[in-house]
Coordinates of C-alpha atoms in Angstrom, one line a residue:
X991 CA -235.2 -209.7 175.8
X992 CA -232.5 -208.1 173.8
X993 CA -228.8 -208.7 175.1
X994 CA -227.8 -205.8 177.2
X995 CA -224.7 -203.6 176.7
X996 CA -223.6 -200.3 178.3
X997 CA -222.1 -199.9 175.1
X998 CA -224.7 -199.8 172.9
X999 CA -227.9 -199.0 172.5
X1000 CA -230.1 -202.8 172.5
X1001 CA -232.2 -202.2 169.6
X1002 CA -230.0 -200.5 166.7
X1003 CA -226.7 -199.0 166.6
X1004 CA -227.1 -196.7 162.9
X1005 CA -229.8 -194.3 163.2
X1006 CA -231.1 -192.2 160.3
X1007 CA -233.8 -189.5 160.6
X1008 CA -235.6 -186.6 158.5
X1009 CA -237.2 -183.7 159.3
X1010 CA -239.3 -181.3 157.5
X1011 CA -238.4 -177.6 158.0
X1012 CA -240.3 -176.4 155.3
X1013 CA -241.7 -173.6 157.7
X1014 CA -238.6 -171.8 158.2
X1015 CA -239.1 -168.3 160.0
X1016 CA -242.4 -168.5 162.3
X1017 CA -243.6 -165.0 163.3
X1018 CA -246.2 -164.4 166.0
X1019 CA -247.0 -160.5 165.7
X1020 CA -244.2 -158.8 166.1
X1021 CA -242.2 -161.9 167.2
X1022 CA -240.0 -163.8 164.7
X1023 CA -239.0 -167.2 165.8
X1024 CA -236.0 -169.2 163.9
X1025 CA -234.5 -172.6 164.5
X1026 CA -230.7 -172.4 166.0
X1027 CA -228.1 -175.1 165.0
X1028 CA -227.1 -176.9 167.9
X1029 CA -223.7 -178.5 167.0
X1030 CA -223.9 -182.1 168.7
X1031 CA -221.3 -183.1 171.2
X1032 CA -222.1 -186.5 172.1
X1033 CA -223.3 -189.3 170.2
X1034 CA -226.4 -191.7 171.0
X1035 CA -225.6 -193.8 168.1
X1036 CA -222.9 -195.7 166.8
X1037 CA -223.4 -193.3 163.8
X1038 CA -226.9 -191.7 163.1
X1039 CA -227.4 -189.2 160.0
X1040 CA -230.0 -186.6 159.9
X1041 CA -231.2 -184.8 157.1
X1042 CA -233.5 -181.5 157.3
X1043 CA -235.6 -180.3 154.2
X1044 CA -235.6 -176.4 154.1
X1045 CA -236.2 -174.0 151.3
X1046 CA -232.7 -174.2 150.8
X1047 CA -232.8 -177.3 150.2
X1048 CA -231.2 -180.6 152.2
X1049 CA -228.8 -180.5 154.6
X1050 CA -227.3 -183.5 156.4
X1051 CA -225.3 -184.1 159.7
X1052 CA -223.3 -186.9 160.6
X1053 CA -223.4 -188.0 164.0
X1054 CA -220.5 -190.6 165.2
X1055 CA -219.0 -192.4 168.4
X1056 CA -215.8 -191.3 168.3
X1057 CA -214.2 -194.5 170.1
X1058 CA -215.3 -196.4 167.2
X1059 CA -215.2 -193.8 164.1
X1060 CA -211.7 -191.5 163.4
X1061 CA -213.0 -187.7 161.9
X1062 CA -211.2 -189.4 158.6
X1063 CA -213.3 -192.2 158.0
X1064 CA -216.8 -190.3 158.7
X1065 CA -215.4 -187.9 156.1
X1066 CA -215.4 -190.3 153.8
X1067 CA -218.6 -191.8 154.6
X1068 CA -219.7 -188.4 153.9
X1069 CA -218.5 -187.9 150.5
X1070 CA -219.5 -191.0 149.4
X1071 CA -223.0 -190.5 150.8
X1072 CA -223.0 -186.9 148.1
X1073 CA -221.1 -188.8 145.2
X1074 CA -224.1 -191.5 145.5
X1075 CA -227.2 -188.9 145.8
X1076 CA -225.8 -187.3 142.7
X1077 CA -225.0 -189.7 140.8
X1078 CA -228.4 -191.1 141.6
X1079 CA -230.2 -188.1 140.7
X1080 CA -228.3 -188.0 136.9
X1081 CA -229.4 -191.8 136.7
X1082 CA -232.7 -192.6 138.5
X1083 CA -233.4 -195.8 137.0
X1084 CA -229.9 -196.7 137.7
X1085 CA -230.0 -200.4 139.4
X1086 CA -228.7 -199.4 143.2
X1087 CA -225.7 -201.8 142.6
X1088 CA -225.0 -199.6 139.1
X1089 CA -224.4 -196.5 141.7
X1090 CA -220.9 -194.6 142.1
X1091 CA -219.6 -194.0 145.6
X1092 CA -216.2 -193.1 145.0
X1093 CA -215.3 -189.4 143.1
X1094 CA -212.8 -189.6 140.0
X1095 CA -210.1 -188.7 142.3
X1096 CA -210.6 -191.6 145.1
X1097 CA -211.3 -194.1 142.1
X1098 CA -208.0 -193.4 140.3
X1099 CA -206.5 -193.8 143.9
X1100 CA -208.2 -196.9 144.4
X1101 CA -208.1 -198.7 141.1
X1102 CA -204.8 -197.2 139.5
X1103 CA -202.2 -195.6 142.2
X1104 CA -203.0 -198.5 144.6
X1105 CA -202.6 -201.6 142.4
X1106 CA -199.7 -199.7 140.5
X1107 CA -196.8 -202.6 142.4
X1108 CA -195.0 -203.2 139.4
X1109 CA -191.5 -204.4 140.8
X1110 CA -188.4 -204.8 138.5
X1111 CA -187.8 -209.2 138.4
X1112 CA -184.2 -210.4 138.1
X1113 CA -184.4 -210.7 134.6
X1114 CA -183.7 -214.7 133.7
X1115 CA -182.7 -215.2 137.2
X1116 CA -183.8 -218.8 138.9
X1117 CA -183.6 -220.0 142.0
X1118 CA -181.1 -222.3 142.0
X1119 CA -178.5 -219.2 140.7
X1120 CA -180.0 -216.7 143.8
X1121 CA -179.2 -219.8 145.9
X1122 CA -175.6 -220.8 144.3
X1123 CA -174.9 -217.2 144.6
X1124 CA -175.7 -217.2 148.0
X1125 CA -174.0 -219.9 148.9
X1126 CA -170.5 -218.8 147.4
X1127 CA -171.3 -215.6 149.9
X1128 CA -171.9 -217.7 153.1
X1129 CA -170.7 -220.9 152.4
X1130 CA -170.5 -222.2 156.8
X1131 CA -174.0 -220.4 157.6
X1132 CA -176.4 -223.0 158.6
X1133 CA -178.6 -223.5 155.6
X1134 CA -181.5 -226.2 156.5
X1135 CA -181.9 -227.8 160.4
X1136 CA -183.8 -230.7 160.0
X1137 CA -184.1 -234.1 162.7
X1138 CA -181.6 -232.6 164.7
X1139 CA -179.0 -231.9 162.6
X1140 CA -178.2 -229.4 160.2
X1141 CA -176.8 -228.9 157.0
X1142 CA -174.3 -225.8 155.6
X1143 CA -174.7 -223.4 152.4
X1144 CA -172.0 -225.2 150.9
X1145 CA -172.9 -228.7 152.2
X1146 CA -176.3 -228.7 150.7
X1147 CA -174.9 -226.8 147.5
X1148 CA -172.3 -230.2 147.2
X1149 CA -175.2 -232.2 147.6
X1150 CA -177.6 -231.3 145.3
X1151 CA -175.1 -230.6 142.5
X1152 CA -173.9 -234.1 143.2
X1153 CA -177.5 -235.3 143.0
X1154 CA -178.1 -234.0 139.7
X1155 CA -175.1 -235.1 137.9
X1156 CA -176.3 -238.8 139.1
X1157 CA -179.8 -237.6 137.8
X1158 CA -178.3 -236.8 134.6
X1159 CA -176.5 -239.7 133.9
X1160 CA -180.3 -241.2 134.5
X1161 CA -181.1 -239.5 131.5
X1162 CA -183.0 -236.8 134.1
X1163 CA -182.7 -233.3 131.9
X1164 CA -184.7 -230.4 130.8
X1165 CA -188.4 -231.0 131.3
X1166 CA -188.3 -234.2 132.5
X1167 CA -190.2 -234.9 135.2
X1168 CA -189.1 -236.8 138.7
X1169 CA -191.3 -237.7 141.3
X1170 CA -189.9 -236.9 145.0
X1171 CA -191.4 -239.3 147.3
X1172 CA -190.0 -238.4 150.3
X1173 CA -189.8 -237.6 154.4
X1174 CA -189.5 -234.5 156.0
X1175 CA -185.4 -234.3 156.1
X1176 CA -182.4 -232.9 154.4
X1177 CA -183.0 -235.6 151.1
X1178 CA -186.2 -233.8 150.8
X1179 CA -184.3 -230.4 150.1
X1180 CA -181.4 -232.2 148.4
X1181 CA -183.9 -234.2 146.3
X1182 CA -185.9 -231.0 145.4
X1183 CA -182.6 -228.8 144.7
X1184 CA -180.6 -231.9 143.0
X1185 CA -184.0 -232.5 140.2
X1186 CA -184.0 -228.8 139.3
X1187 CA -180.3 -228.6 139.3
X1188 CA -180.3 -231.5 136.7
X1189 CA -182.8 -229.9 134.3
X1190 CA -186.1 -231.7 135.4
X1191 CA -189.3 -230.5 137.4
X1192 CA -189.8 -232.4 140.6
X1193 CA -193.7 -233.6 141.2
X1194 CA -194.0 -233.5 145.0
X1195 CA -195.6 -236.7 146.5
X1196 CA -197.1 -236.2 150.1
X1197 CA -196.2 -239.7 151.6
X1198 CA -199.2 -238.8 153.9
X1199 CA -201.9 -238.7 150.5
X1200 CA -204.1 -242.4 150.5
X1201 CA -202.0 -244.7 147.8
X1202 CA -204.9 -244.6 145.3
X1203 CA -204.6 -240.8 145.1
X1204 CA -200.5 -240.9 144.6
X1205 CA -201.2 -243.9 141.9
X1206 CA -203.4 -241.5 140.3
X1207 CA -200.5 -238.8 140.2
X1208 CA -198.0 -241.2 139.1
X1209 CA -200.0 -242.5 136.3
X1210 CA -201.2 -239.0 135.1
X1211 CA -197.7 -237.2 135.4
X1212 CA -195.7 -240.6 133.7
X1213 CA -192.1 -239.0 135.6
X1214 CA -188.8 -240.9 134.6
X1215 CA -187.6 -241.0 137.8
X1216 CA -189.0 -241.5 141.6
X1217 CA -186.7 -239.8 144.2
X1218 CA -187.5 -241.8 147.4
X1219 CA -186.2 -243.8 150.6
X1220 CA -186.2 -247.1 152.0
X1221 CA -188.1 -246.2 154.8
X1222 CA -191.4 -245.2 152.5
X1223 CA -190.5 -248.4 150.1
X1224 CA -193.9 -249.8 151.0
X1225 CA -196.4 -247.0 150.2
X1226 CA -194.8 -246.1 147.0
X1227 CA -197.4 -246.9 144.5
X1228 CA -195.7 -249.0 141.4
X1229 CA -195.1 -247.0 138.2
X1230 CA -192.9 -247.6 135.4
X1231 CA -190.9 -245.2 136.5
X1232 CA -187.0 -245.9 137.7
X1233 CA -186.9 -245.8 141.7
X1234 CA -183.7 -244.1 143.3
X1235 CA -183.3 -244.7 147.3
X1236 CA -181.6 -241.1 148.3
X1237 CA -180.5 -243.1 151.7
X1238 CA -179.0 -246.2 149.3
X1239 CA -176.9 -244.0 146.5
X1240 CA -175.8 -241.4 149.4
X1241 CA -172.0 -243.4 149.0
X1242 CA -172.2 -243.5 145.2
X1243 CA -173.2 -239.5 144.8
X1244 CA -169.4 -239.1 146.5
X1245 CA -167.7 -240.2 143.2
X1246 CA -169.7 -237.1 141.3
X1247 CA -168.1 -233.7 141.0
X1248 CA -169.9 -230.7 143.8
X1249 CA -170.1 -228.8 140.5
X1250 CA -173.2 -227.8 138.9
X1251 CA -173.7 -229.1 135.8
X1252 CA -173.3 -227.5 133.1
X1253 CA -176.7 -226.3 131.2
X1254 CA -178.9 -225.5 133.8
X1255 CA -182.0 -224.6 133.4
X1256 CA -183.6 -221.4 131.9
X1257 CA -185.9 -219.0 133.5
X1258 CA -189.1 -220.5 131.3
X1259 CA -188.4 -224.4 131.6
X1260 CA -190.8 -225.8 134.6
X1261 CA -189.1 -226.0 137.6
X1262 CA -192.1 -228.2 139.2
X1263 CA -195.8 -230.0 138.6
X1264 CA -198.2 -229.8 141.8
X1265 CA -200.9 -231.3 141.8
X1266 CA -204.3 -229.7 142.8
X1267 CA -207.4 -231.1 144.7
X1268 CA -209.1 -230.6 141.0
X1269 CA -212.5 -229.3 141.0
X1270 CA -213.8 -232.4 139.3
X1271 CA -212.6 -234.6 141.7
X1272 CA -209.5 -235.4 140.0
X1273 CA -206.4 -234.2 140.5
X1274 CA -205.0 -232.0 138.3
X1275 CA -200.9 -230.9 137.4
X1276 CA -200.2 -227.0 136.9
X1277 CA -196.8 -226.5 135.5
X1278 CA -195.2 -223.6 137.3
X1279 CA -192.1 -222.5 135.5
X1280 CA -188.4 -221.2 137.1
X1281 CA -189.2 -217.3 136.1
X1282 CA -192.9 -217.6 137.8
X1283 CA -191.0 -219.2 140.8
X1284 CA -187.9 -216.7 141.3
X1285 CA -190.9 -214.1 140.8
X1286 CA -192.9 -215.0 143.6
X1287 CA -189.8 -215.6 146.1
X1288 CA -188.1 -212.3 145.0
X1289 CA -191.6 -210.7 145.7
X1290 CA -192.0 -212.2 149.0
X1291 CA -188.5 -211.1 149.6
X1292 CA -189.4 -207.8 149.4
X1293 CA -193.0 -207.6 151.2
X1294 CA -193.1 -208.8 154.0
X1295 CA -189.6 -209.4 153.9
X1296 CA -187.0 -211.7 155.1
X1297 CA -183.1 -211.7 155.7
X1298 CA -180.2 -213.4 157.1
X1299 CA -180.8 -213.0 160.4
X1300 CA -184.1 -214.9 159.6
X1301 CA -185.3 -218.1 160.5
X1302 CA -188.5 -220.3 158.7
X1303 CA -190.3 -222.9 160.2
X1304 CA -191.1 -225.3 157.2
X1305 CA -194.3 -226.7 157.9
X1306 CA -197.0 -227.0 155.3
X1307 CA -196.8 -230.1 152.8
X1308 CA -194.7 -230.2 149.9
X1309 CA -197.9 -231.0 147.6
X1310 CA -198.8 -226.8 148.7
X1311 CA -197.6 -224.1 146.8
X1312 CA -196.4 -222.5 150.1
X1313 CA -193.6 -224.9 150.3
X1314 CA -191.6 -224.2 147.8
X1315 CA -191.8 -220.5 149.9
X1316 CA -191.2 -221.5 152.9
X1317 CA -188.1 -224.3 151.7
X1318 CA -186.2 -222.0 149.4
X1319 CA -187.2 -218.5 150.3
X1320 CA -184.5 -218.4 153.6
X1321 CA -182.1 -220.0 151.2
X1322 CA -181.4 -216.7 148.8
X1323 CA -181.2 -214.4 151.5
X1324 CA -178.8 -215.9 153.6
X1325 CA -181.6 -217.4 156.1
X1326 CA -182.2 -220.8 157.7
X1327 CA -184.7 -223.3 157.4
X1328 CA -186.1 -225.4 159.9
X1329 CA -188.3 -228.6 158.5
X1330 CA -190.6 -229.7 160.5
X1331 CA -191.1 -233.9 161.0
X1332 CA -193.9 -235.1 159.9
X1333 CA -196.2 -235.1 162.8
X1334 CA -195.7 -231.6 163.5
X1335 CA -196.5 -230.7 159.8
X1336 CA -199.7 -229.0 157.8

């Protein structure tokens, strides 16, 4: 009792079929009798092929539904059907999965021309200089909306700088690493903008990972500093590392120039540490550097695209890769970001 569809036929929807017309021209006295070519105008199949065995040889049709097939893609199916019978008969003890398909022509398409996306990469460019950049250009667009409230260009450009100048003074600077240990807000961007600003590489702490699993981070990545806030004071694993409370120094970051300091960092010192689920059970850090960071935003930039008049929902965890996309991407092309709280994130 095979399911039932006008559609379809209910056994098979690809036919294929041979015949033998090895007889050719039939004569009966006087009478010859030859086979006409009927072109086919409708389709029984989904797509059937028929092949006929002459003394010329073999010739094939391809029969298609044309609701589901374009003349195009039959085509093809076509000339990849030929390219695969010769190259079959050249090698017959070829393994089938050994067999070409695709002509030279189609392969250099496929394999070269296709996959040919070399882009030009602002050379030594990071992402805090895209971002400083474009903050100088719209300094009272609406950079980051988070709880409510929402923060400039040029407000979270004070912040941060003043962040990492406090960071510095901690002894925070090129390569070293600081753990950011916080809740979906603006300290989240501050914190991640103010470490890089200062020279180190954040390490992103999900406060929603079991303790065991961020005491395994913390002991494996050693950072000098843990950015957090009172709030998460409780489910912050001890470390040696020194704790800062973003919502305790926010008074004490006012005496600190809106500057950037001087030195930042270079296009090949890491701009952060994420940890993976590790295949062994353990995780493990990958060190992602400022020039394979400003690489994949400027890319994304491009294809699919974003601009000012864009706003992104920040949703996925900051422990993802596809945070720091969705966080700093808006925030070189004159976008906004909205961050999503906590129970509405991946």
């Amino acid at each position: 009792k095979p399911a039932r569809n006008l559609s379809h036929s209910p056994l098979f929807q690809v036919s294929f079929d041979m015949q033998d017309d090895a007889a050719g021209e039939v004569r009966m006295d006087e009478l010859a009798l030859l086979p006409i070519q009927q072109e086919a105008v409708s389709s029984k199949f989904d797509l059937g092929l028929s092949v006929e065995q002459s003394r010329r040889g073999l010739s094939a049709v391809l029969c298609y539904n044309s609701d589901l097939f374009a003349a195009e893609t039959v085509g093809r199916f076509a000339a990849h059907f030929v390219v695969l019978l010769r190259d079959l008969t050249s090698r017959p003890d070829a393994r089938v999965s050994q067999l070409r398909m695709m002509g030279e022509v189609e392969r250099e398409q496929v394999i070269q021309q296709w996959n040919d996306t070399r882009q030009p990469v602002p050379s030594g460019r990071t992402l805090l200089e895209l971002f400083d950049e474009q903050a100088k250009h719209t300094p009272d667009r609406m950079a980051v909306k988070a709880g409510g409230h929402s923060l400039s260009y040029a407000d979270l450009l004070g912040r941060a700088n003043r962040l990492a100048r406090y960071l510095r003074e901690l002894g925070v600077s090129h390569e070293s690493l600081v753990a950011v240990f916080v809740d979906r807000s603006f300290d989240l961007i501050i914190g991640l903008m103010g470490v890089m600003k200062a020279g180190g590489a954040y390490v992103p702490l999900e406060p929603s990972y079991p303790r065991n699993r961020l005491a395994d981070m913390l002991e494996h990545a050693r950072p000098a500093v843990v950015l957090t806030q009172e709030s998460l004071a409780a489910d912050l694993p001890p470390s040696p590392a020194q704790v800062v409370y973003l919502d305790r120094v926010e008074s004490e970051l006012e005496r600190f120039s809106a500057e950037p300091p001087m030195d930042g960092p270079a296009a090949d010192n890491l701009a952060y540490v994420i940890y993976t689920s590790g295949s062994t059970g353990r995780p493990k850090g990958v060190q992602v550097s400022h020039r394979a960071l400003a690489n994949f935003l400027c890319s994304m930039r491009r294809e699919p695209g974003l601009d000012e008049h864009d706003i992104l929902l920040a949703v996925t965890t900051i422990s993802f890769d596809i945070a720091a996309l969705e966080l700093f991407l808006p925030l070189i092309v004159g976008g906004k970001v909205i961050v999503a709280e906590r129970a509405t994130a991946l």
